[in-house]
Short mmCIF file of C-alpha atoms in Angstrom, two decimals:
data_model
loop_
_atom_site.label_atom_id
_atom_site.label_comp_id
_atom_site.label_asym_id
_atom_site.label_seq_id
_atom_site.Cartn_x
_atom_site.Cartn_y
_atom_site.Cartn_z
CA MET A 1 59.63 40.80 -14.22
CA ASP A 2 58.70 41.38 -18.32
CA THR A 3 57.20 38.95 -20.67
CA GLU A 4 60.22 38.13 -22.26
CA GLY A 5 62.02 37.31 -18.97
CA VAL A 6 59.33 34.56 -17.74
CA GLN A 7 59.65 32.96 -21.10
CA GLU A 8 63.33 32.73 -20.03
CA VAL A 9 62.22 30.80 -16.75
CA ALA A 10 59.20 29.42 -18.56
CA GLY A 11 61.71 27.78 -21.08
CA LEU A 12 64.00 27.22 -17.96
CA LEU A 13 61.16 24.89 -16.47
CA LYS A 14 59.74 23.88 -19.20
CA ASP A 15 60.38 19.77 -18.77
CA LEU A 16 59.13 19.82 -14.90
CA PRO A 17 55.34 18.62 -14.72
CA ALA A 18 53.59 22.69 -13.99
CA GLU A 19 52.48 21.40 -10.57
CA ARG A 20 53.43 22.16 -6.90
CA GLY A 21 55.19 19.15 -5.97
CA GLN A 22 58.02 20.33 -8.60
CA LEU A 23 58.52 24.09 -7.06
CA LEU A 24 61.61 22.60 -5.03
CA PRO A 25 63.08 21.45 -7.78
CA ALA A 26 61.99 24.69 -9.97
CA LEU A 27 62.75 26.99 -7.52
CA TRP A 28 67.00 24.88 -7.36
CA ARG A 29 67.05 25.02 -10.90
CA VAL A 30 66.12 29.30 -10.85
CA VAL A 31 69.17 29.72 -8.61
CA GLU A 32 71.42 27.79 -10.56
CA HIS A 33 71.07 28.86 -13.20
CA TYR A 34 70.80 33.05 -12.39
CA HIS A 35 72.32 33.06 -8.97
CA ALA A 36 69.61 35.08 -6.76
CA LEU A 37 65.63 34.68 -6.36
CA THR A 38 64.51 38.17 -6.35
CA PRO A 39 60.79 38.84 -6.49
CA ALA A 40 60.92 39.19 -10.59
CA LEU A 41 62.08 35.37 -10.61
CA ILE A 42 59.58 34.58 -7.35
CA GLY A 43 56.85 35.48 -9.74
CA ALA A 44 58.35 34.20 -12.62
CA VAL A 45 58.02 30.93 -11.26
CA SER A 46 54.83 32.04 -9.62
CA GLU A 47 53.05 32.38 -13.48
CA VAL A 48 55.40 29.46 -14.94
CA LEU A 49 53.71 26.94 -12.40
CA GLY A 50 50.51 28.87 -11.52
CA VAL A 51 51.76 28.47 -7.74
CA ALA A 52 50.17 32.04 -6.25
CA TYR A 53 53.43 34.72 -5.21
CA ALA A 54 52.86 34.35 -1.44
CA GLU A 55 53.61 31.05 -1.49
CA VAL A 56 56.27 30.94 -4.31
CA TYR A 57 58.31 33.43 -1.86
CA GLY A 58 56.98 31.52 1.28
CA VAL A 59 58.59 28.18 0.29
CA ALA A 60 62.23 30.23 -1.46
CA SER A 61 62.83 32.25 1.69
CA PHE A 62 62.27 29.32 3.93
CA TYR A 63 65.79 27.75 2.40
CA THR A 64 69.08 29.47 3.62
CA LEU A 65 70.72 28.18 0.27
CA PHE A 66 68.66 29.72 -1.59
CA ASP A 67 69.64 33.31 0.17
CA ASN A 68 72.03 34.87 -1.88
CA ILE A 69 73.07 38.27 -2.19
CA GLU A 70 72.72 39.33 -6.09
CA GLY A 71 75.41 38.74 -7.98
CA THR A 72 77.37 37.52 -5.14
CA THR A 73 78.57 33.73 -5.24
CA PRO A 74 78.56 32.70 -2.03
CA VAL A 75 81.33 30.81 -0.29
CA HIS A 76 80.21 29.05 3.11
CA ILE A 77 82.26 28.22 6.09
CA CYS A 78 81.11 25.84 8.48
CA THR A 79 81.08 27.13 12.36
CA ASP A 80 79.46 24.86 14.13
CA VAL A 81 80.55 23.21 17.51
CA MET A 82 83.20 20.51 15.64
CA CYS A 83 84.80 22.93 13.01
CA ALA A 84 84.64 26.27 15.49
CA LEU A 85 86.45 23.71 17.61
CA GLN A 86 89.60 23.55 15.36
CA GLY A 87 89.68 26.60 13.70
CA ALA A 88 86.65 27.74 11.52
CA GLU A 89 86.30 31.24 13.26
CA GLU A 90 89.86 31.73 11.46
CA LEU A 91 89.63 30.52 8.87
CA LYS A 92 86.77 32.53 8.24
CA ALA A 93 88.54 35.31 8.98
CA TRP A 94 90.75 34.44 5.90
CA ALA A 95 88.37 33.28 3.33
CA GLU A 96 86.91 36.75 4.01
CA GLN A 97 90.21 38.60 3.72
CA ALA A 98 90.02 36.94 0.17
CA ALA A 99 87.21 37.59 -0.98
CA ALA A 100 87.83 41.25 -0.26
CA GLY A 101 86.56 43.66 -3.12
CA LEU A 102 85.45 40.06 -5.02
CA PRO A 103 81.97 39.17 -5.74
CA ILE A 104 82.03 37.08 -3.43
CA THR A 105 79.58 36.73 0.37
CA VAL A 106 81.48 34.61 2.72
CA LYS A 107 78.65 32.89 4.92
CA GLU A 108 78.86 31.17 8.56
CA SER A 109 77.37 27.41 7.67
CA ALA A 110 75.01 24.80 9.68
CA CYS A 111 76.88 21.83 10.34
CA LEU A 112 78.32 20.34 7.08
CA GLY A 113 78.47 16.41 8.18
CA GLN A 114 81.33 16.26 7.58
CA CYS A 115 83.04 16.84 11.04
CA ASP A 116 85.31 13.66 10.87
CA HIS A 117 87.57 16.10 8.44
CA ALA A 118 86.71 19.85 10.48
CA PRO A 119 87.85 22.58 10.14
CA ALA A 120 85.05 21.94 6.68
CA ALA A 121 84.56 24.33 4.19
CA TRP A 122 81.55 24.18 1.36
CA ILE A 123 83.22 26.35 -2.14
CA GLY A 124 81.87 26.33 -5.68
CA GLN A 125 80.30 22.69 -5.98
CA LYS A 126 83.60 21.45 -3.96
CA ILE A 127 83.44 20.28 -0.24
CA LEU A 128 87.22 21.31 1.52
CA ARG A 129 87.86 18.66 4.46
CA ARG A 130 90.62 20.04 6.71
CA ALA A 131 90.69 23.11 5.09
CA THR A 132 94.15 25.65 6.00
CA PRO A 133 94.09 29.33 5.60
CA GLN A 134 95.84 28.49 2.07
CA VAL A 135 93.40 25.93 0.28
CA VAL A 136 90.70 28.67 1.52
CA GLN A 137 91.89 31.91 0.12
CA GLU A 138 93.12 29.89 -3.62
CA ALA A 139 89.41 27.88 -3.86
CA VAL A 140 87.59 31.94 -3.26
CA LYS A 141 90.01 33.31 -5.93
CA ALA A 142 89.22 30.39 -8.56
CA VAL A 143 85.52 30.30 -7.58
CA HIS A 144 85.99 33.98 -8.95
CA HIS A 145 87.76 33.11 -11.72
CA GLY A 146 85.70 30.26 -12.56
CA MET B 1 85.88 -6.64 19.39
CA GLY B 2 87.00 -3.81 17.19
CA GLU B 3 84.80 -2.63 14.26
CA ILE B 4 82.98 -4.56 11.53
CA ARG B 5 81.83 -4.17 8.19
CA ARG B 6 78.35 -4.96 7.32
CA LEU B 7 76.86 -2.23 6.36
CA LEU B 8 79.97 -0.49 5.77
CA PRO B 9 81.02 -3.04 2.87
CA PRO B 10 84.63 -5.01 4.51
CA HIS B 11 88.07 -3.82 3.20
CA GLU B 12 88.62 -6.05 0.35
CA VAL B 13 85.36 -5.40 -1.56
CA ARG B 14 87.21 -3.41 -4.39
CA SER B 15 84.49 -2.36 -7.29
CA ASP B 16 83.19 0.43 -7.90
CA PRO B 17 80.83 1.46 -5.48
CA GLN B 18 78.34 2.60 -8.29
CA SER B 19 78.42 -0.67 -10.55
CA ALA B 20 76.93 -3.82 -11.36
CA GLU B 21 79.31 -5.22 -10.24
CA ARG B 22 79.29 -3.52 -6.86
CA MET B 23 75.59 -5.06 -6.94
CA ARG B 24 77.07 -8.47 -7.38
CA GLU B 25 79.78 -7.91 -4.60
CA ARG B 26 77.55 -7.75 -2.29
CA GLY B 27 74.62 -9.44 -3.00
CA PHE B 28 72.38 -7.19 -3.31
CA ASP B 29 71.43 -8.22 -6.70
CA GLN B 30 70.76 -11.92 -4.25
CA ALA B 31 68.58 -10.37 -1.70
CA LEU B 32 66.12 -8.70 -4.50
CA ALA B 33 65.58 -11.72 -6.67
CA THR B 34 65.27 -13.24 -3.22
CA ILE B 35 62.22 -11.09 -2.52
CA TRP B 36 60.46 -10.85 -5.64
CA ALA B 37 60.11 -15.55 -4.85
CA MET B 38 58.23 -14.34 -1.78
CA ASN B 39 55.17 -12.47 -1.13
CA PRO B 40 55.30 -9.05 0.92
CA GLU B 41 54.02 -10.61 3.47
CA THR B 42 57.02 -12.64 3.65
CA VAL B 43 59.63 -10.08 3.43
CA ILE B 44 57.95 -7.53 6.36
CA GLU B 45 58.13 -11.40 8.27
CA TRP B 46 61.59 -11.21 8.20
CA VAL B 47 62.10 -7.74 8.83
CA THR B 48 60.22 -8.14 12.00
CA ALA B 49 62.53 -10.99 12.90
CA SER B 50 65.47 -9.53 12.38
CA GLY B 51 64.39 -6.83 14.66
CA ILE B 52 65.59 -4.02 13.11
CA LYS B 53 64.81 -0.53 15.13
CA GLY B 54 65.28 2.78 13.00
CA ARG B 55 68.21 4.46 12.75
CA GLY B 56 67.53 8.03 12.71
CA GLY B 57 67.78 8.37 16.32
CA ALA B 58 64.01 7.32 17.05
CA ALA B 59 64.95 3.26 16.93
CA PHE B 60 60.96 2.40 16.14
CA PRO B 61 60.24 -1.40 15.11
CA THR B 62 60.89 -1.13 11.67
CA GLY B 63 58.50 -4.04 11.24
CA ILE B 64 55.16 -2.93 12.74
CA LYS B 65 56.36 0.32 11.21
CA TRP B 66 56.28 -1.67 7.16
CA THR B 67 53.17 -3.81 8.56
CA SER B 68 51.02 -0.30 9.27
CA VAL B 69 51.59 0.67 5.72
CA ARG B 70 51.25 -2.43 4.17
CA GLN B 71 47.45 -2.76 5.82
CA ALA B 72 46.79 0.76 5.36
CA PRO B 73 44.11 1.86 3.32
CA GLY B 74 44.88 3.39 -0.03
CA GLU B 75 45.67 2.84 -4.11
CA ILE B 76 48.65 4.92 -3.79
CA LYS B 77 51.56 5.00 -1.42
CA TYR B 78 54.99 6.34 -1.17
CA VAL B 79 58.89 4.74 0.15
CA VAL B 80 60.76 7.31 1.19
CA MET B 81 64.84 7.03 1.69
CA ASN B 82 65.61 10.33 4.37
CA ALA B 83 68.81 11.70 3.56
CA ASP B 84 68.37 14.68 5.00
CA GLU B 85 70.96 14.01 7.74
CA SER B 86 71.89 17.96 8.74
CA GLU B 87 72.39 17.29 12.62
CA LEU B 88 75.50 18.67 14.13
CA GLY B 89 78.29 16.08 14.35
CA THR B 90 76.27 13.53 12.51
CA PHE B 91 77.85 12.24 9.51
CA LYS B 92 77.34 8.87 9.18
CA ASP B 93 75.03 8.71 5.91
CA ARG B 94 76.86 10.09 4.19
CA VAL B 95 79.94 8.19 4.88
CA LEU B 96 77.54 5.35 4.16
CA LEU B 97 76.24 6.93 1.17
CA GLU B 98 79.76 7.31 0.05
CA GLN B 99 80.69 4.19 -0.30
CA ASP B 100 78.42 1.81 -0.40
CA PRO B 101 75.08 3.67 -2.18
CA LEU B 102 73.51 0.37 -3.66
CA GLY B 103 72.62 -0.66 -0.43
CA ALA B 104 70.55 2.36 0.95
CA LEU B 105 69.26 2.34 -2.05
CA THR B 106 68.15 -1.77 -2.41
CA GLY B 107 66.91 -1.09 0.47
CA LEU B 108 64.00 1.34 -0.72
CA LEU B 109 63.24 -1.26 -3.49
CA ILE B 110 62.65 -3.84 -0.68
CA ALA B 111 60.43 -1.36 1.39
CA ALA B 112 58.64 -0.25 -2.14
CA TYR B 113 58.19 -3.96 -2.99
CA ALA B 114 56.56 -4.74 0.75
CA VAL B 115 54.42 -1.80 1.19
CA GLY B 116 52.93 -1.54 -2.49
CA ALA B 117 54.28 1.34 -3.52
CA ARG B 118 55.81 2.05 -6.73
CA LYS B 119 56.89 5.48 -6.08
CA ALA B 120 59.79 6.34 -3.75
CA PHE B 121 62.17 9.20 -3.33
CA CYS B 122 65.02 10.20 -1.99
CA TYR B 123 65.40 13.18 -0.05
CA ILE B 124 68.86 14.35 0.33
CA ARG B 125 70.04 17.93 1.63
CA GLY B 126 71.61 20.13 -0.73
CA GLU B 127 75.22 20.31 1.34
CA TYR B 128 75.86 16.78 0.50
CA ARG B 129 76.16 17.46 -3.79
CA GLU B 130 78.74 15.02 -4.97
CA VAL B 131 76.83 12.37 -2.68
CA GLU B 132 73.78 13.71 -4.59
CA GLN B 133 75.74 12.65 -7.69
CA ALA B 134 76.92 9.31 -5.76
CA LEU B 135 73.04 8.23 -5.64
CA ALA B 136 72.23 9.60 -8.59
CA ASN B 137 74.49 7.15 -10.52
CA ALA B 138 73.92 4.12 -7.93
CA LEU B 139 70.30 4.62 -9.35
CA GLU B 140 71.02 4.04 -13.22
CA THR B 141 73.37 1.41 -12.67
CA LEU B 142 69.33 -0.26 -10.70
CA ARG B 143 67.70 0.90 -13.58
CA GLN B 144 70.43 -0.30 -16.67
CA GLY B 145 70.18 -3.91 -14.52
CA ASP B 146 66.68 -3.67 -14.46
CA TRP B 147 66.74 -3.77 -11.07
CA LEU B 148 64.05 -1.07 -10.38
CA ARG B 149 61.08 -2.83 -11.81
CA GLY B 150 58.50 -0.37 -12.13
CA VAL B 151 59.72 1.63 -9.36
CA ASP B 152 59.89 5.01 -9.82
CA VAL B 153 63.15 6.07 -7.93
CA GLU B 154 63.21 10.37 -7.73
CA ILE B 155 65.89 11.88 -5.58
CA ARG B 156 64.80 15.48 -4.40
CA ARG B 157 67.95 18.00 -3.36
CA GLY B 158 66.76 20.40 0.16
CA ALA B 159 68.02 23.17 0.23
CA GLY B 160 69.56 24.52 3.65
CA ALA B 161 66.74 23.75 5.85
CA TYR B 162 67.50 21.54 8.99
CA ILE B 163 64.23 20.90 10.02
CA ALA B 164 63.27 19.11 6.66
CA GLY B 165 64.71 16.21 7.82
CA GLU B 166 61.30 15.91 10.26
CA GLU B 167 59.84 13.27 8.35
CA THR B 168 56.42 15.20 8.44
CA ALA B 169 58.31 18.53 7.70
CA LEU B 170 60.70 16.33 4.88
CA PHE B 171 56.56 15.12 3.02
CA ASN B 172 56.25 19.64 3.28
CA SER B 173 59.47 19.69 1.32
CA ILE B 174 58.37 17.69 -1.14
CA GLU B 175 55.11 18.86 -1.93
CA GLY B 176 56.45 21.91 -2.61
CA LYS B 177 55.32 23.55 0.60
CA ARG B 178 57.54 24.68 3.83
CA PRO B 179 58.70 22.18 5.52
CA GLU B 180 57.04 23.02 8.44
CA PRO B 181 56.31 20.07 10.52
CA ARG B 182 52.98 18.29 10.83
CA VAL B 183 50.55 17.31 14.05
CA LYS B 184 51.05 13.57 14.23
CA PRO B 185 48.88 12.03 14.75
CA PRO B 186 47.98 11.13 11.83
CA PHE B 187 51.53 9.30 11.72
CA PRO B 188 53.16 9.08 7.85
CA THR B 189 52.20 5.20 8.14
CA VAL B 190 48.15 6.34 7.32
CA LYS B 191 48.54 9.56 6.58
CA GLY B 192 52.30 11.06 5.14
CA LEU B 193 52.92 12.49 1.60
CA TRP B 194 49.58 13.80 -0.70
CA SER B 195 47.67 12.54 2.72
CA SER B 196 48.30 8.69 1.28
CA PRO B 197 50.42 6.16 3.14
CA THR B 198 54.19 6.63 3.14
CA LEU B 199 57.06 4.77 4.87
CA ILE B 200 60.17 6.82 5.62
CA GLN B 201 62.98 5.51 6.88
CA ASN B 202 66.01 6.82 7.65
CA VAL B 203 69.75 5.44 4.65
CA GLU B 204 70.98 3.31 7.97
CA THR B 205 67.75 1.41 8.17
CA LEU B 206 67.49 0.92 4.44
CA ALA B 207 70.83 -0.14 4.54
CA ASN B 208 70.54 -2.85 6.51
CA VAL B 209 67.25 -4.36 5.57
CA ALA B 210 69.46 -4.51 1.96
CA VAL B 211 72.26 -6.88 4.48
CA LEU B 212 69.32 -8.88 5.89
CA PHE B 213 68.23 -10.02 2.83
CA ALA B 214 71.55 -10.52 0.69
CA HIS B 215 71.98 -13.03 3.57
CA ASP B 216 68.76 -13.94 6.60
CA VAL B 217 67.66 -13.84 9.67
CA SER B 218 69.64 -16.10 11.64
CA TRP B 219 72.93 -14.08 10.14
CA PHE B 220 71.93 -10.87 11.24
CA THR B 221 71.00 -11.62 14.24
CA GLN B 222 74.58 -12.99 14.83
CA TYR B 223 75.59 -9.29 16.08
CA GLY B 224 74.07 -6.99 18.88
CA THR B 225 72.35 -7.59 21.71
CA PRO B 226 68.59 -10.53 21.54
CA LYS B 227 66.51 -6.45 22.22
CA THR B 228 68.53 -4.97 19.31
CA PRO B 229 70.10 -7.13 17.11
CA GLY B 230 72.65 -6.20 14.17
CA THR B 231 75.72 -3.40 14.26
CA LYS B 232 75.34 0.13 14.49
CA LEU B 233 77.02 3.24 12.69
CA VAL B 234 78.90 5.84 15.07
CA ALA B 235 80.16 8.81 13.96
CA LEU B 236 83.28 10.00 15.95
CA SER B 237 84.19 13.62 15.93
CA GLY B 238 86.19 15.84 18.06
CA HIS B 239 88.58 14.85 20.39
CA ILE B 240 89.25 11.62 19.35
CA ARG B 241 92.95 10.55 17.96
CA ARG B 242 90.90 7.94 14.93
CA ALA B 243 87.66 10.78 13.46
CA GLY B 244 85.09 9.01 11.68
CA VAL B 245 82.28 6.79 11.21
CA TYR B 246 82.39 3.18 12.02
CA GLU B 247 80.25 0.00 12.62
CA VAL B 248 79.81 -1.58 16.09
CA PRO B 249 77.32 -4.02 17.05
CA PHE B 250 75.16 -3.11 20.29
CA GLY B 251 76.16 -3.75 23.10
CA VAL B 252 79.16 -2.69 22.71
CA PRO B 253 81.03 -0.68 26.03
CA LEU B 254 81.25 2.49 25.61
CA ALA B 255 85.09 2.69 26.16
CA ASP B 256 85.84 0.64 24.02
CA ILE B 257 84.30 3.08 21.06
CA VAL B 258 86.68 5.48 22.35
CA SER B 259 90.16 3.46 22.52
CA ASP B 260 89.44 0.66 20.58
CA PRO B 261 92.74 1.66 18.72
CA ASP B 262 90.50 0.15 15.34
CA LEU B 263 87.67 2.59 16.84
CA GLY B 264 88.08 6.44 18.88
CA GLY B 265 91.69 4.82 19.48
CA GLN B 266 91.86 7.26 22.30
CA VAL B 267 91.40 10.71 23.00
CA ALA B 268 93.03 13.60 21.14
CA GLY B 269 93.76 17.13 22.86
CA SER B 270 95.07 17.50 26.39
CA GLY B 271 94.47 13.60 26.02
CA ARG B 272 92.06 13.90 29.52
CA LEU B 273 88.18 12.86 28.81
CA GLY B 274 86.33 15.89 29.28
CA ALA B 275 82.84 14.61 28.00
CA VAL B 276 80.66 12.72 25.08
CA LEU B 277 77.99 14.62 23.91
CA LEU B 278 75.89 11.17 22.78
CA GLY B 279 73.13 11.06 20.48
CA GLY B 280 73.55 14.64 18.71
CA ALA B 281 72.75 18.45 19.18
CA ALA B 282 70.27 17.37 20.97
CA GLY B 283 71.64 14.72 22.77
CA THR B 284 73.28 14.05 26.42
CA PHE B 285 76.35 14.81 27.85
CA LEU B 286 78.06 11.86 29.56
CA THR B 287 80.76 11.50 32.20
CA PRO B 288 84.24 10.71 31.23
CA GLU B 289 82.80 7.70 34.22
CA GLU B 290 79.79 7.07 32.40
CA VAL B 291 81.42 6.38 29.55
CA MET B 292 83.26 4.08 31.16
CA ASN B 293 80.54 1.81 32.68
CA HIS B 294 78.32 2.02 30.15
CA HIS B 295 77.32 0.32 26.79
CA LEU B 296 76.68 1.33 23.13
CA ASP B 297 72.41 -0.39 24.13
CA TYR B 298 69.24 1.58 24.95
CA GLU B 299 68.55 -0.20 28.19
CA SER B 300 71.98 0.15 29.60
CA LEU B 301 71.49 4.36 28.50
CA GLN B 302 68.47 5.27 29.35
CA ALA B 303 69.46 4.59 33.04
CA LEU B 304 71.31 8.07 31.96
CA GLY B 305 68.46 9.60 30.29
CA ALA B 306 70.66 9.44 27.60
CA SER B 307 70.16 7.27 24.09
CA ILE B 308 72.46 6.62 21.30
CA GLY B 309 70.00 8.71 18.50
CA SER B 310 71.80 9.03 15.09
CA GLY B 311 75.16 7.09 16.47
CA ALA B 312 77.29 11.15 16.83
CA MET B 313 79.52 11.15 19.54
CA MET B 314 81.12 13.98 19.93
CA PHE B 315 84.73 14.39 22.28
CA PHE B 316 85.25 16.70 24.39
CA ASP B 317 88.65 17.22 26.14
CA ASP B 318 88.67 18.49 30.13
CA THR B 319 90.41 21.87 28.51
CA VAL B 320 86.74 22.36 26.53
CA ASP B 321 84.21 25.02 28.06
CA LEU B 322 81.81 22.62 28.07
CA GLY B 323 79.30 25.97 28.45
CA TRP B 324 80.82 27.10 25.35
CA VAL B 325 78.89 24.17 23.93
CA VAL B 326 75.65 23.93 24.82
CA ALA B 327 75.76 28.01 24.00
CA ARG B 328 76.34 27.08 20.49
CA LEU B 329 73.51 24.24 20.10
CA ALA B 330 71.05 26.30 22.46
CA ARG B 331 71.75 29.37 19.15
CA PHE B 332 71.99 25.84 16.36
CA PHE B 333 68.27 25.49 17.24
CA ALA B 334 67.58 28.82 17.60
CA GLU B 335 68.16 29.11 14.19
CA GLU B 336 66.55 26.50 12.70
CA SER B 337 63.37 26.04 14.81
CA CYS B 338 61.18 26.57 11.74
CA GLY B 339 58.96 29.45 14.22
CA GLN B 340 55.42 27.40 13.10
CA CYS B 341 55.09 26.40 17.16
CA VAL B 342 55.55 28.94 19.94
CA PRO B 343 56.85 26.48 22.79
CA CYS B 344 59.53 25.84 20.09
CA ARG B 345 60.17 29.12 18.59
CA ILE B 346 60.12 31.50 21.90
CA GLY B 347 61.53 28.70 24.15
CA THR B 348 64.42 27.97 21.74
CA ARG B 349 65.34 31.78 21.86
CA ARG B 350 64.96 31.68 25.89
CA LEU B 351 67.52 29.52 26.41
CA LEU B 352 69.69 30.66 23.81
CA GLU B 353 69.81 33.69 25.90
CA ILE B 354 69.53 32.07 29.56
CA VAL B 355 72.92 29.81 28.21
CA GLU B 356 74.72 32.80 26.43
CA ALA B 357 74.32 34.55 29.94
CA LYS B 358 75.99 31.11 31.54
CA GLN B 359 72.42 31.73 33.99
CA TRP B 360 71.87 28.04 34.18
CA GLU B 361 72.22 27.87 37.57
CA SER B 362 70.58 31.22 39.04
CA ARG B 363 67.69 30.28 36.61
CA VAL B 364 67.60 26.32 36.58
CA HIS B 365 63.66 26.68 37.59
CA ASP B 366 62.67 28.80 35.05
CA VAL B 367 65.16 26.03 32.51
CA ARG B 368 63.18 22.86 33.62
CA ALA B 369 59.14 25.04 33.07
CA LEU B 370 60.44 25.74 29.99
CA ALA B 371 61.79 22.54 29.05
CA GLN B 372 58.53 20.93 29.60
CA ALA B 373 56.70 23.06 28.33
CA MET B 374 58.98 22.82 25.10
CA ARG B 375 58.77 18.63 25.50
CA ASP B 376 54.63 19.08 25.60
CA ALA B 377 53.40 21.29 24.01
CA SER B 378 56.06 21.29 20.64
CA ILE B 379 54.35 20.14 17.49
CA CYS B 380 57.89 18.24 16.97
CA GLY B 381 60.39 16.52 18.32
CA LEU B 382 63.06 19.78 17.19
CA GLY B 383 61.34 21.34 20.20
CA GLN B 384 60.59 18.96 22.25
CA THR B 385 63.34 17.72 22.72
CA ALA B 386 66.65 21.00 21.93
CA PRO B 387 66.42 21.58 25.70
CA LEU B 388 67.83 17.89 26.73
CA ALA B 389 71.51 18.33 26.15
CA LEU B 390 71.52 22.03 28.61
CA LEU B 391 69.51 19.23 30.96
CA SER B 392 72.28 16.63 31.37
CA PHE B 393 75.15 19.43 31.05
CA ILE B 394 73.18 21.25 34.56
CA GLU B 395 72.27 17.65 35.97
CA ARG B 396 76.01 17.12 35.47
CA PRO B 397 77.84 19.95 37.96
CA GLN B 398 81.00 17.82 38.01
CA LEU B 399 81.09 19.35 33.86
CA ARG B 400 81.57 22.56 35.38
CA PRO B 401 84.25 24.52 36.22
CA HIS B 402 84.22 26.05 39.53
CA ALA B 403 85.07 29.73 38.53
#
């Protein structure tokens, strides 16, 4: 990443103390700003916080919520036991249909902790409970327009 | 007996859950005034006398833990609220934080005072963004009401890693390292965050502490059993009419949880119970007969090789292929194993292969040998307990359709 890019990341992180313990909050900020965590961005975080590139990479790649396909918005459909029992697979197919041709990645999510309102989906900042195909399709389109 | 509401706010409590008014309505302001007038040792004596045990699953006596951290040598100490609830079928902490975030936070402040910590963390899973906001608002209420008294409370958001909920993995996550569990001992009470003595407690445990000090020990022990006083949150899901989180006294018959109109309200789906998976993904499958004849307490369930765990109860009607459920659980563990130690990394994969091939009968000796190795040689609870649900399924032939 060029100096300008690193400067931009430094600006994003300027109120965080430059220390290892701030790595996770720093990665969240970068992901929420760029909607991606590319090797270049990981390099910039490494430089700004003074933590080795391999260490930052090792941490960043561990967490599933940082694993975004660059330039696409993730849509999470819970497919764990309780949601699977109540139609999660079908819901995922509907979400994929709504997302076709859009910069959206439909992902199977581990348990979202909404088992009492299964099936659940997580789209944008919102958790959808007792999600129906229609609600999911609308939410997918809203994420794209928003 | 039906539902009790002590940890969950009673229905007549109507104030905004994140407001100063709620602090007063629930008596949490009084709880803090009470402990500030005590010395820390007396606070710990109350916790010990109440008989509170950890509600995250391990059921370790809370008073003993607090004493260890208080007595551990070290200038700096930390307290941590573990809100990284990520086990499938488990959602009680979410509901508790939605309905009463000030309770668990008050418990965290009491814990900090008792063990002598100036810095506290709330670690919450990244998927609970709305709950995180509720927690942040409640924290702001505490700040404005001058209830923090110099304790710096920081909310940390996880980023999608079940293993980060394991206490030592959680420390690594906060420290900016990969959330891989550490070998114990040393225990967190002696060497936790940044090698300092650290008290880490589940959300529900801290909520228990808050209601204890909003009342007193004799009030607290009105419910429950002599060995395990108090109430427990249970999270009901699957084929049950009233899926949700309910608060019940320890010792309540499991049958009441299933059928009481204020609790589960009867089996849904086909209306005929096939099995209950009690305690979470690493829990135990119980047959309908076992459910009818046992109570929600550690002694009663021990006879079945089961435990309350987090309080998750997943209901399956008699049409569900439990072999499919076991395969889902095996996949969950294989995906969530951090990969650090071989028994777990390889063991969870082997279990998945065996279960997907439905070879639990033909390879039962392999399963048992593998389970033993995983239990004895894995670094943390994930690997140690991953085979439990499968073993309980194997031990109960009545749960398998005779194809």
